[in-house]
Amino acid sequence: SITTWGWNFGDGGASAQQNPSHVYSTPGIYTVSLAVTTADGNDSTTQSNLITVEQAGEVTVRINEFVASNGTGLTDEDGDYSDWIELHNPSDQTVSLAGWTLTDRVDEPDMWVFPNVSIPADGYLVLFASNKDRRDPAGELHTNFALSINGEYLGLYQSPTDPPVTSFSPTFPEQVRDYSYGFYQNGPEWRYFPEPTPGAPNMGTAY
């Protein structure tokens, strides 16, 4: 039988209880791990990106899917296979992204600032994480950073002075070339998709 439990909730919180409760104070996506001790030794398990905490009381546009190593999929206006990020507005009203930010650095939340673009109700927006830094609202949007297949921080902010509305902290998991990583059937579980669906719900085969 199990004699000790050691929970790590991914936000600095921990518990030694068998069936603990935990309240997350900051929006984000959290990895949870459990280590146990038995008469036969120790064992542990980790569930990556298990808990998604969204901003309370506000319309929330979220990161819904992304590709961090694009080799044969979606191409940008230059014909390049750039990484890309898809946002989804699950609400019943249009949301302006003017002033929102995206970043791959936790210490620089205003790394890339959105121009005056909007996402309609239950709509999607795809932008390229290409290092090309293009912000023309009438054209394709390109961030000033690219994504790492090995995993890194990624955050979406409504304001760089507020907590992120979506974040992978400390990093999203290692990615697979030409696979996307996204909400399965629009949430709440994150999975890998061998057939990415930029600009559409995440359906089909997922792992």
Short mmCIF file of C-alpha atoms in Angstrom, two decimals:
data_model
loop_
_atom_site.label_atom_id
_atom_site.label_comp_id
_atom_site.label_asym_id
_atom_site.label_seq_id
_atom_site.Cartn_x
_atom_site.Cartn_y
_atom_site.Cartn_z
CA SER A 1 0.00 0.00 0.00
CA ILE A 2 1.00 3.63 -0.50
CA THR A 3 2.52 5.28 2.55
CA THR A 4 3.31 8.81 1.25
CA TRP A 5 2.04 11.05 -1.53
CA GLY A 6 3.86 13.98 -3.10
CA TRP A 7 1.83 16.18 -5.44
CA ASN A 8 3.35 18.98 -7.55
CA PHE A 9 0.70 21.20 -9.16
CA GLY A 10 3.04 22.98 -11.59
CA ASP A 11 2.60 26.49 -10.17
CA GLY A 12 4.82 26.12 -7.13
CA GLY A 13 2.05 24.46 -5.10
CA ALA A 14 2.44 21.03 -3.54
CA SER A 15 0.62 18.64 -1.21
CA ALA A 16 1.33 15.50 0.77
CA GLN A 17 -2.36 14.56 1.03
CA GLN A 18 -3.82 11.52 -0.71
CA ASN A 19 -6.73 13.44 -2.25
CA PRO A 20 -5.76 17.12 -2.19
CA SER A 21 -7.58 20.16 -3.51
CA HIS A 22 -5.71 23.06 -5.08
CA VAL A 23 -6.69 26.51 -6.33
CA TYR A 24 -4.72 28.09 -9.18
CA SER A 25 -4.41 31.86 -8.85
CA THR A 26 -2.95 32.62 -12.30
CA PRO A 27 -4.32 31.65 -15.74
CA GLY A 28 -2.11 29.19 -17.57
CA ILE A 29 -1.57 25.58 -18.57
CA TYR A 30 -0.07 23.43 -15.85
CA THR A 31 1.75 20.10 -15.65
CA VAL A 32 0.89 17.97 -12.61
CA SER A 33 3.07 15.23 -11.14
CA LEU A 34 2.67 12.70 -8.34
CA ALA A 35 5.38 10.76 -6.49
CA VAL A 36 4.43 7.97 -4.09
CA THR A 37 6.22 5.70 -1.65
CA THR A 38 5.21 2.11 -1.00
CA ALA A 39 6.71 -0.81 0.87
CA ASP A 40 8.29 -1.89 -2.42
CA GLY A 41 9.90 1.46 -3.24
CA ASN A 42 9.08 4.71 -5.03
CA ASP A 43 7.08 5.51 -8.16
CA SER A 44 6.00 8.67 -9.96
CA THR A 45 3.88 9.90 -12.86
CA THR A 46 3.62 13.19 -14.71
CA GLN A 47 0.73 14.53 -16.81
CA SER A 48 1.93 17.33 -19.08
CA ASN A 49 -0.40 20.30 -19.62
CA LEU A 50 -3.14 18.59 -17.60
CA ILE A 51 -4.82 21.69 -16.14
CA THR A 52 -5.98 24.72 -18.14
CA VAL A 53 -6.92 27.80 -16.11
CA GLU A 54 -8.56 30.63 -18.04
CA GLN A 55 -9.07 34.27 -17.09
CA ALA A 56 -12.23 34.51 -15.01
CA GLY A 57 -15.06 36.87 -15.84
CA GLU A 58 -13.76 37.99 -19.23
CA VAL A 59 -14.15 36.98 -22.86
CA THR A 60 -11.14 34.75 -23.49
CA VAL A 61 -9.42 34.29 -26.81
CA ARG A 62 -7.01 31.41 -26.42
CA ILE A 63 -4.19 29.65 -28.17
CA ASN A 64 -5.97 26.68 -29.70
CA GLU A 65 -3.37 24.96 -31.88
CA PHE A 66 0.18 25.46 -33.10
CA VAL A 67 2.92 23.88 -35.19
CA ALA A 68 6.49 24.31 -33.94
CA SER A 69 8.26 22.43 -36.77
CA ASN A 70 6.53 22.92 -40.12
CA GLY A 71 8.11 21.05 -43.03
CA THR A 72 5.32 20.10 -45.42
CA GLY A 73 2.16 21.83 -44.18
CA LEU A 74 0.78 25.36 -44.30
CA THR A 75 2.84 27.88 -46.29
CA ASP A 76 2.95 31.64 -45.81
CA GLU A 77 2.74 34.32 -48.50
CA ASP A 78 6.44 33.84 -49.30
CA GLY A 79 5.98 30.12 -49.88
CA ASP A 80 7.87 29.30 -46.67
CA TYR A 81 6.86 26.55 -44.25
CA SER A 82 6.81 28.83 -41.23
CA ASP A 83 5.70 27.78 -37.78
CA TRP A 84 2.19 28.96 -36.98
CA ILE A 85 -0.16 29.64 -34.10
CA GLU A 86 -3.96 29.46 -34.19
CA LEU A 87 -6.17 31.51 -31.87
CA HIS A 88 -9.82 30.70 -31.18
CA ASN A 89 -12.55 32.98 -29.86
CA PRO A 90 -15.07 30.59 -28.24
CA SER A 91 -17.40 33.39 -27.18
CA ASP A 92 -20.57 34.65 -28.88
CA GLN A 93 -19.16 38.11 -29.61
CA THR A 94 -16.37 39.58 -31.74
CA VAL A 95 -13.16 40.28 -29.83
CA SER A 96 -10.62 42.94 -30.83
CA LEU A 97 -6.99 41.88 -30.44
CA ALA A 98 -5.58 45.41 -30.71
CA GLY A 99 -2.93 45.70 -28.03
CA TRP A 100 -2.87 41.99 -27.19
CA THR A 101 0.58 40.38 -27.19
CA LEU A 102 2.31 37.08 -27.93
CA THR A 103 5.70 36.02 -26.64
CA ASP A 104 8.05 33.08 -26.28
CA ARG A 105 9.84 34.75 -23.36
CA VAL A 106 8.26 34.79 -19.93
CA ASP A 107 10.27 37.92 -19.03
CA GLU A 108 9.11 39.85 -22.12
CA PRO A 109 5.29 39.65 -22.32
CA ASP A 110 5.05 42.47 -24.90
CA MET A 111 7.50 40.87 -27.32
CA TRP A 112 5.03 40.98 -30.24
CA VAL A 113 1.99 43.28 -30.20
CA PHE A 114 -1.12 42.63 -32.28
CA PRO A 115 -2.31 45.30 -34.70
CA ASN A 116 -5.98 46.30 -34.96
CA VAL A 117 -7.46 42.93 -35.93
CA SER A 118 -10.49 41.07 -34.55
CA ILE A 119 -11.74 37.50 -34.27
CA PRO A 120 -15.47 36.97 -34.85
CA ALA A 121 -17.64 34.94 -32.51
CA ASP A 122 -16.53 31.27 -32.56
CA GLY A 123 -13.88 32.31 -35.09
CA TYR A 124 -10.22 31.54 -35.63
CA LEU A 125 -7.10 33.52 -36.49
CA VAL A 126 -3.89 31.94 -37.78
CA LEU A 127 -0.61 33.83 -37.62
CA PHE A 128 2.89 32.72 -38.50
CA ALA A 129 5.67 32.42 -35.92
CA SER A 130 8.34 33.15 -38.49
CA ASN A 131 10.68 35.89 -37.18
CA LYS A 132 9.43 38.09 -40.06
CA ASP A 133 7.56 40.55 -37.81
CA ARG A 134 4.68 41.64 -40.06
CA ARG A 135 1.72 43.50 -38.54
CA ASP A 136 -0.33 44.80 -41.45
CA PRO A 137 -3.97 44.14 -40.48
CA ALA A 138 -4.82 43.63 -44.15
CA GLY A 139 -2.16 40.97 -44.67
CA GLU A 140 -0.71 37.90 -43.04
CA LEU A 141 0.47 38.36 -39.49
CA HIS A 142 3.98 37.23 -38.58
CA THR A 143 5.55 37.33 -35.13
CA ASN A 144 9.14 38.37 -34.45
CA PHE A 145 9.95 34.94 -33.02
CA ALA A 146 9.75 31.31 -34.11
CA LEU A 147 8.83 28.24 -32.07
CA SER A 148 11.21 25.55 -30.84
CA ILE A 149 10.50 21.89 -31.55
CA ASN A 150 12.23 21.13 -28.23
CA GLY A 151 9.62 23.10 -26.26
CA GLU A 152 9.68 26.62 -24.82
CA TYR A 153 7.52 29.16 -23.07
CA LEU A 154 4.58 30.52 -25.08
CA GLY A 155 2.13 33.10 -23.79
CA LEU A 156 -0.85 35.11 -25.06
CA TYR A 157 -1.68 38.29 -23.14
CA GLN A 158 -4.65 40.63 -23.32
CA SER A 159 -2.36 43.18 -21.67
CA PRO A 160 1.36 42.71 -20.96
CA THR A 161 0.77 44.06 -17.45
CA ASP A 162 -1.80 41.34 -16.64
CA PRO A 163 -1.41 37.55 -16.28
CA PRO A 164 -1.50 35.62 -19.57
CA VAL A 165 -4.83 34.33 -20.86
CA THR A 166 -3.02 31.28 -22.27
CA SER A 167 0.49 30.22 -21.36
CA PHE A 168 2.70 27.15 -21.45
CA SER A 169 4.84 27.41 -18.34
CA PRO A 170 7.62 26.64 -18.00
CA THR A 171 7.46 25.19 -21.55
CA PHE A 172 5.18 23.32 -23.92
CA PRO A 173 6.31 19.69 -24.45
CA GLU A 174 8.67 18.55 -27.18
CA GLN A 175 6.95 18.65 -30.56
CA VAL A 176 6.83 16.36 -33.60
CA ARG A 177 7.70 17.64 -37.06
CA ASP A 178 4.58 18.47 -39.11
CA TYR A 179 2.27 17.56 -36.21
CA SER A 180 0.22 20.23 -34.51
CA TYR A 181 -0.42 20.49 -30.79
CA GLY A 182 -3.83 21.72 -29.74
CA PHE A 183 -7.03 21.45 -27.77
CA TYR A 184 -8.72 18.16 -28.62
CA GLN A 185 -12.13 19.04 -30.06
CA ASN A 186 -11.53 22.57 -28.72
CA GLY A 187 -10.67 21.53 -25.18
CA PRO A 188 -9.82 21.02 -22.46
CA GLU A 189 -7.21 18.31 -23.19
CA TRP A 190 -4.10 19.05 -25.30
CA ARG A 191 -3.05 16.44 -27.88
CA TYR A 192 -0.83 15.96 -30.93
CA PHE A 193 -2.52 15.98 -34.35
CA PRO A 194 -0.87 14.32 -37.39
CA GLU A 195 -3.23 16.33 -39.63
CA PRO A 196 -3.26 19.97 -38.43
CA THR A 197 -6.40 22.04 -38.98
CA PRO A 198 -5.41 25.73 -39.11
CA GLY A 199 -8.49 27.95 -38.95
CA ALA A 200 -10.86 25.12 -38.01
CA PRO A 201 -11.83 22.94 -34.99
CA ASN A 202 -9.30 20.31 -33.94
CA MET A 203 -10.94 17.04 -34.90
CA GLY A 204 -9.79 13.67 -36.21
CA THR A 205 -6.96 11.44 -35.04
CA ALA A 206 -5.06 12.73 -32.00
CA TYR A 207 -2.47 11.34 -29.62
#
